[in-house]
Amino acid sequence: MKYSTLLILGLILALAFTSQAKSKSKKQKNKQKQLAQQESILPMSEPCKPSKCKLPDCRCSDAVLPTSKFQGKEREIPQFVTITFDDAVNAVNFAQYELLFEGLVNPDGCGAAGTFFLSHEYTDYARVNALYRAGHEIALHSVTHGDGTDYWRSADVATIEREFGAQLKMLETFAKVDAKKIQGMRLPFLQISGNNTFEAARRLGLTYDSSWPTQKFKDPAMWPYTLDYRSQQDCQIGPCPEASIPGFWVNPMVTWTDTEGYSCSMIDACVYPPEDDVDELFDWMMENFNRHYLGNRAPFGMYLHAAWFSRGRNYFAAFKKFINHLNTYSDVYFTGISRMLEYVRKPTLGTPFKDCPDLPEAECRAVQCHVQKMSTGEERYMTVCDKCPSVYPWLDNPLGQQL
C-alpha cells in the first residue's frame, strides 16, 4: 500500500507539473503572438507637409523637383538613368551585361553602373561577385520567387523577412557581397503586400524598394520619396502602403509608353513595342527618355529582364546604341538606384557627386558545386565563391548546412 500510494502521488504531481508547464508555454506563445501583433500595427500616414518633411531623410511624394530652389533651373539638374535587371545572373546574361556597360563612363569620370535585383535559383554567385567588384549595385529579389502573385499579395512581414533575409545571407556568403552595401529590394511580379512589404524591408536594414509602378505620374515624372507621410502615387498593383514608415524610400517605377499609348512598368512588359528595327527601337527609347530629360529631370528607369534581348534580333543592338548615345551627354549619369538616392538626399545643380565610389575588394575563387535540394530531392549544380555548401541553400537553411 505504501509504495502504491507513493506511486499515485508521484503520478498526480507529474501531471500537475506537466499541466503547469503547458499552461506556461501557452501563455508565453500568446504573449509572443500579442507582441507580434503589436509590432505589425503601424501608425497611419498623414498628408505630407513640406515644412515638416525635409531632406535628407524625408521627401514628399508630390515634390516635382529635387528642391523647390531648382525651379526654373531644370536644365542644370543632372539626369540619372537607372538600368536594372531582375532575376538570376548566369553565364549568358553576364556576358550581355559586360558588353552593355563596356566603355561607359559618366561625365564626372566615374564608371557607369546598374542595379541587379537577384533571385536565388540558378544564380551564378561567382559572376554576381564580378558584377559587384565592377561597381554595380546588388539588390534583392527573393529566394524562391514565389508561386505567383497570390503568394506575395498575401505575404505577411515574417514571410517577406524570411525570403529576403535568407537571400541577404546567401549573397554575403556565396558572392562575398558586403551585406551593408545591399540597400534595396524588388518584389517578384511587382506584387507588394501593402505595409508588410515596406515594414519587412525596414526591419532587414534596407533603405528602399523599387516595386511600385506609376502611370499617373510620368509627365512630369515622379521623383523618389519617403514613406514618412501619405503617398500620392497611384496604386497600380495593390495593396499599397497606408502606414507611416519614416525614412524608408520608394523608387517609383515610372512607366514607359508603348507605340499604342499603353503604359508599361518594365520594358519587356510593353505590349506594343516598335518593329524589330534598331532605328525604330532607338527612336522609341528616345521618346520615353525625353519625357524626363526635357521635363523635370526625374530619374529615368530602364527596368527589364535580360530575356527581353532574345525576343528580337535587334533588341540588344538598339539598347546598346541608345545607352551609348546617352553617354555622349554631359549631364547624363548611369548609376545604381542607391547611388542616385544619395543625390536625391543632397541635391545639387551640375555635377552630382564630389568623388567616385570606391570599388569593393572581395576576392572570389569560383568553385563548382554539386548539391542536393533537400525539399525536392533534386540534384543541383551551382557556382559560388571559395567553398561549397553541404546542401542546396534554401529558405530556413540559407547557408546550405548539413542539419
XYZ file of C-alpha atoms in Angstrom:
403
model
C 0.000 0.000 0.000
C 2.806 2.330 0.956
C 4.525 2.008 -2.396
C 1.309 2.182 -4.433
C 0.297 5.329 -2.558
C 3.653 6.934 -3.332
C 3.312 5.913 -6.972
C -0.130 7.505 -7.231
C 1.102 10.691 -5.546
C 4.039 10.796 -7.956
C 1.753 10.491 -10.963
C -0.509 13.254 -9.637
C 2.487 15.563 -9.099
C 3.858 14.749 -12.565
C 0.517 15.555 -14.174
C 0.302 18.781 -12.207
C 3.776 19.883 -13.288
C 3.038 18.939 -16.910
C -0.190 20.926 -16.824
C 1.601 23.939 -15.353
C 4.353 23.703 -17.979
C 1.793 23.519 -20.798
C -0.107 26.443 -19.313
C 3.105 28.458 -19.008
C 4.132 27.569 -22.570
C 0.701 28.561 -23.870
C 0.888 31.883 -22.030
C 4.345 32.546 -23.486
C 3.113 31.774 -27.017
C 0.100 34.055 -26.529
C 2.382 36.792 -25.254
C 4.694 36.410 -28.261
C 1.690 36.474 -30.583
C 0.400 39.652 -28.916
C 3.830 41.277 -29.235
C 3.989 40.329 -32.924
C 0.529 41.803 -33.482
C 1.553 44.994 -31.696
C 4.666 45.241 -33.870
C 2.571 44.883 -37.010
C 0.250 47.749 -36.059
C 1.836 50.773 -37.703
C 0.671 54.384 -37.429
C -1.420 55.539 -40.369
C 0.265 58.098 -42.599
C -0.929 61.684 -42.737
C -0.829 64.225 -45.588
C 2.695 65.429 -46.246
C 3.679 68.875 -45.020
C 6.826 70.215 -46.705
C 7.522 72.371 -43.662
C 7.958 69.194 -41.591
C 9.274 66.804 -44.239
C 12.789 67.917 -45.121
C 15.807 66.360 -46.784
C 17.980 64.389 -46.338
C 15.684 61.948 -44.539
C 12.174 62.911 -45.641
C 10.660 63.821 -49.014
C 7.031 64.361 -50.012
C 5.739 62.222 -52.869
C 4.281 65.193 -54.764
C 7.525 67.205 -54.940
C 8.228 67.549 -58.671
C 11.812 68.814 -58.375
C 14.753 67.767 -56.169
C 14.146 71.002 -54.260
C 11.908 73.988 -54.896
C 15.059 76.137 -55.203
C 15.713 74.482 -58.572
C 12.542 75.929 -60.122
C 13.497 77.425 -63.488
C 16.881 75.670 -63.442
C 15.726 72.267 -64.649
C 18.368 72.131 -67.396
C 21.070 72.189 -64.702
C 19.683 69.178 -62.825
C 21.743 66.046 -63.586
C 19.744 63.380 -65.410
C 20.083 59.960 -63.810
C 19.476 56.779 -65.775
C 18.947 53.666 -63.657
C 19.276 50.424 -65.610
C 18.005 47.441 -63.621
C 17.841 43.727 -64.356
C 15.734 41.212 -62.417
C 16.263 37.511 -61.631
C 19.235 35.144 -61.810
C 22.676 36.008 -63.138
C 24.089 33.280 -65.375
C 26.816 32.838 -67.969
C 24.680 34.082 -70.866
C 23.262 37.270 -69.398
C 26.519 38.080 -67.593
C 28.237 38.299 -70.984
C 25.470 40.650 -72.146
C 25.883 42.844 -69.085
C 29.617 43.124 -69.688
C 29.032 44.193 -73.287
C 26.361 46.731 -72.326
C 28.458 48.571 -69.781
C 31.765 48.195 -71.594
C 33.422 51.587 -72.074
C 30.649 53.584 -70.386
C 31.999 56.374 -68.211
C 29.899 59.082 -66.576
C 30.680 62.779 -67.172
C 32.417 63.001 -63.775
C 34.875 60.274 -64.768
C 33.230 57.582 -62.638
C 32.277 54.251 -64.135
C 28.689 53.651 -65.229
C 26.725 51.177 -63.130
C 23.386 49.398 -62.954
C 21.316 47.604 -60.312
C 20.785 43.840 -60.273
C 17.760 42.544 -58.351
C 18.796 38.954 -57.785
C 16.719 35.867 -57.162
C 18.472 32.761 -55.830
C 17.549 29.883 -58.126
C 20.080 29.280 -60.933
C 22.218 32.268 -59.936
C 25.963 32.057 -60.514
C 27.309 33.685 -57.366
C 30.862 33.998 -58.694
C 29.553 36.150 -61.534
C 27.495 38.181 -59.039
C 30.787 38.830 -57.267
C 32.283 40.042 -60.556
C 29.398 42.489 -61.074
C 29.779 43.705 -57.508
C 33.519 44.252 -57.861
C 32.927 46.131 -61.137
C 30.890 48.712 -59.205
C 27.338 47.572 -59.905
C 24.685 47.586 -57.214
C 23.487 44.228 -55.921
C 19.914 44.175 -54.601
C 17.310 41.619 -53.501
C 14.548 39.858 -55.439
C 13.740 36.934 -53.035
C 14.934 33.341 -52.649
C 12.063 31.396 -54.200
C 10.474 33.999 -56.486
C 7.187 32.596 -55.130
C 4.420 30.646 -56.801
C 2.706 33.671 -58.328
C 1.147 36.949 -57.333
C -1.155 35.484 -54.656
C 1.837 34.362 -52.600
C 3.283 37.877 -52.491
C -0.027 39.737 -52.235
C -0.890 37.909 -49.014
C 2.655 37.761 -47.623
C 2.981 38.915 -44.031
C 6.020 40.667 -42.583
C 7.567 37.382 -41.429
C 7.285 35.794 -44.897
C 8.973 38.735 -46.605
C 11.693 38.900 -43.949
C 12.263 35.173 -44.411
C 12.526 35.394 -48.208
C 14.726 38.451 -48.424
C 16.663 37.928 -45.204
C 17.754 34.481 -46.373
C 18.860 35.884 -49.714
C 20.856 38.578 -47.954
C 22.826 35.852 -46.148
C 23.319 33.910 -49.380
C 24.780 36.902 -51.208
C 27.090 37.681 -48.319
C 28.309 34.069 -48.045
C 28.399 32.821 -51.630
C 29.104 36.049 -53.592
C 31.068 37.839 -50.857
C 28.899 40.946 -51.152
C 29.066 43.195 -48.104
C 25.555 42.986 -46.589
C 25.765 46.671 -45.624
C 26.041 47.547 -49.328
C 22.747 45.811 -50.126
C 20.189 48.588 -49.770
C 17.222 47.768 -51.995
C 14.653 45.188 -52.981
C 12.076 44.486 -55.666
C 9.154 42.111 -55.212
C 8.640 39.369 -57.833
C 5.856 40.259 -60.273
C 5.985 43.762 -58.683
C 3.390 42.407 -56.248
C 3.663 44.278 -52.972
C 1.609 43.426 -49.894
C 0.744 46.837 -48.529
C 2.516 47.927 -45.362
C 4.054 44.479 -44.865
C 6.495 44.830 -47.769
C 7.985 48.076 -46.550
C 7.999 47.236 -42.854
C 9.828 43.970 -43.569
C 12.373 45.826 -45.710
C 12.933 48.355 -42.939
C 13.465 45.587 -40.371
C 16.042 43.985 -42.660
C 18.010 47.235 -42.686
C 17.200 48.093 -46.306
C 16.655 51.711 -47.321
C 14.481 51.494 -50.445
C 12.053 49.457 -52.505
C 11.557 49.633 -56.266
C 8.432 47.558 -56.916
C 5.721 50.193 -57.249
C 4.802 51.379 -60.777
C 3.115 54.694 -61.546
C 1.132 55.501 -64.680
C -0.344 58.735 -63.392
C 2.909 60.483 -62.552
C 5.049 60.213 -65.637
C 4.676 63.693 -67.123
C 6.059 65.320 -65.077
C 7.698 62.159 -63.829
C 7.711 61.222 -60.163
C 10.878 61.577 -58.112
C 11.756 59.131 -55.312
C 10.206 59.924 -51.932
C 9.943 58.570 -48.393
C 7.018 56.935 -46.621
C 7.033 59.278 -43.622
C 3.783 60.727 -44.953
C 0.925 59.601 -47.179
C 1.918 58.715 -50.724
C 0.125 60.351 -53.639
C 1.287 57.627 -56.008
C -1.399 55.703 -57.892
C -1.846 52.122 -56.729
C -1.464 50.004 -59.875
C -0.787 46.631 -58.208
C -2.327 46.691 -54.747
C -2.461 46.565 -51.853
C -0.303 49.659 -51.434
C 1.067 51.028 -48.150
C -1.033 53.305 -45.969
C 1.184 53.434 -42.896
C 3.936 55.853 -41.973
C 7.356 54.198 -42.278
C 9.785 57.064 -41.596
C 12.938 57.354 -43.652
C 12.144 54.462 -45.992
C 12.446 55.372 -49.673
C 10.243 54.439 -52.599
C 11.876 54.488 -56.018
C 8.726 54.702 -58.160
C 8.823 52.721 -61.382
C 7.791 55.473 -63.761
C 6.168 53.683 -66.674
C 7.144 53.858 -70.313
C 4.627 54.359 -73.121
C 4.478 51.830 -75.962
C 3.648 52.587 -79.591
C -0.106 52.359 -78.953
C -0.060 54.669 -75.944
C -0.279 51.967 -73.261
C 1.846 52.205 -70.105
C 4.388 49.531 -69.207
C 6.264 49.330 -65.918
C 9.095 47.309 -67.445
C 10.451 47.445 -70.981
C 9.685 43.777 -71.578
C 6.107 44.351 -70.408
C 5.329 46.732 -73.271
C 2.618 45.031 -75.328
C 3.191 47.096 -78.464
C 6.911 47.777 -78.883
C 8.196 49.148 -82.188
C 9.143 46.929 -85.097
C 12.274 44.853 -84.651
C 14.491 47.504 -86.177
C 17.437 49.234 -84.481
C 16.433 52.744 -85.509
C 12.746 52.246 -84.680
C 13.590 50.895 -81.244
C 16.161 53.637 -80.659
C 13.671 56.389 -81.522
C 11.099 54.852 -79.183
C 13.585 54.784 -76.335
C 14.481 58.414 -77.008
C 10.810 59.437 -76.861
C 10.459 57.905 -73.415
C 13.772 59.343 -72.246
C 12.983 62.877 -73.423
C 9.845 62.958 -71.294
C 12.241 63.032 -68.340
C 15.202 64.864 -69.846
C 13.171 67.700 -71.349
C 10.872 67.748 -68.331
C 11.678 67.800 -64.625
C 14.714 65.509 -64.895
C 13.259 62.803 -62.641
C 15.444 59.653 -62.791
C 14.818 57.648 -65.947
C 14.365 53.962 -65.207
C 15.172 51.235 -67.714
C 13.694 48.192 -65.971
C 13.825 44.790 -67.664
C 14.786 41.128 -67.661
C 17.734 40.095 -69.813
C 15.473 37.594 -71.593
C 13.989 40.580 -73.452
C 17.114 40.708 -75.613
C 16.256 37.337 -77.131
C 12.775 38.445 -78.251
C 14.066 40.319 -81.263
C 17.185 40.180 -83.414
C 17.865 43.876 -82.921
C 16.788 44.455 -79.321
C 20.259 44.190 -77.811
C 21.853 46.324 -80.532
C 19.187 49.024 -80.117
C 19.600 49.055 -76.335
C 23.372 49.374 -76.694
C 23.042 52.118 -79.296
C 20.694 54.025 -77.019
C 22.858 53.956 -73.898
C 25.990 54.729 -75.939
C 24.183 57.770 -77.323
C 23.161 58.950 -73.856
C 26.742 58.516 -72.751
C 27.695 61.411 -75.062
C 25.563 63.817 -72.985
C 27.449 65.965 -70.496
C 24.688 65.756 -67.876
C 23.502 62.126 -68.005
C 24.668 59.698 -65.318
C 24.251 55.901 -65.286
C 24.159 54.801 -61.643
C 22.626 52.229 -59.371
C 19.450 53.242 -57.555
C 21.129 53.588 -54.159
C 23.750 55.933 -55.639
C 21.018 58.013 -57.265
C 19.233 58.229 -53.904
C 22.393 59.700 -52.386
C 21.885 62.590 -54.780
C 18.167 62.904 -54.002
C 19.016 63.228 -50.303
C 21.506 66.024 -51.009
C 20.656 67.507 -54.415
C 22.885 69.958 -56.262
C 22.943 71.566 -59.696
C 25.576 70.411 -62.131
C 27.947 67.631 -61.098
C 26.055 65.431 -58.606
C 28.969 63.916 -56.645
C 32.353 65.065 -55.389
C 34.051 61.673 -55.630
C 33.723 58.317 -57.323
C 32.616 55.380 -55.173
C 35.385 53.002 -54.147
C 35.291 49.630 -55.853
C 34.892 46.798 -53.337
C 37.705 44.356 -52.654
C 36.090 40.947 -52.466
C 38.330 38.294 -53.968
C 36.447 35.239 -55.165
C 37.748 31.819 -56.131
C 34.948 30.292 -58.187
C 34.073 26.719 -57.262
C 31.555 24.389 -58.906
C 29.200 22.634 -56.507
C 27.006 19.553 -56.896
C 24.456 19.546 -54.086
C 21.004 18.221 -53.279
C 17.916 20.361 -52.843
C 16.505 18.784 -49.715
C 12.893 19.941 -50.160
C 12.524 18.140 -53.515
C 15.428 15.693 -53.680
C 16.661 17.314 -56.904
C 20.346 17.391 -57.786
C 21.573 20.945 -58.308
C 24.739 22.497 -59.682
C 25.792 25.966 -58.550
C 28.864 28.183 -58.696
C 29.906 30.031 -55.551
C 32.908 31.811 -54.111
C 35.555 29.778 -52.268
C 33.578 26.972 -50.579
C 30.590 24.804 -51.493
C 27.607 24.425 -49.182
C 26.763 20.936 -47.900
C 23.259 21.022 -49.406
C 21.428 23.384 -51.745
C 20.778 26.673 -49.884
C 17.099 27.430 -49.367
C 14.637 29.076 -47.025
C 15.398 28.304 -43.349
C 18.810 26.993 -44.384
C 20.316 29.845 -46.429
C 23.911 28.714 -45.875
C 23.216 25.175 -47.050
C 24.393 23.494 -43.876
C 24.018 19.778 -43.184
C 21.344 19.829 -40.493
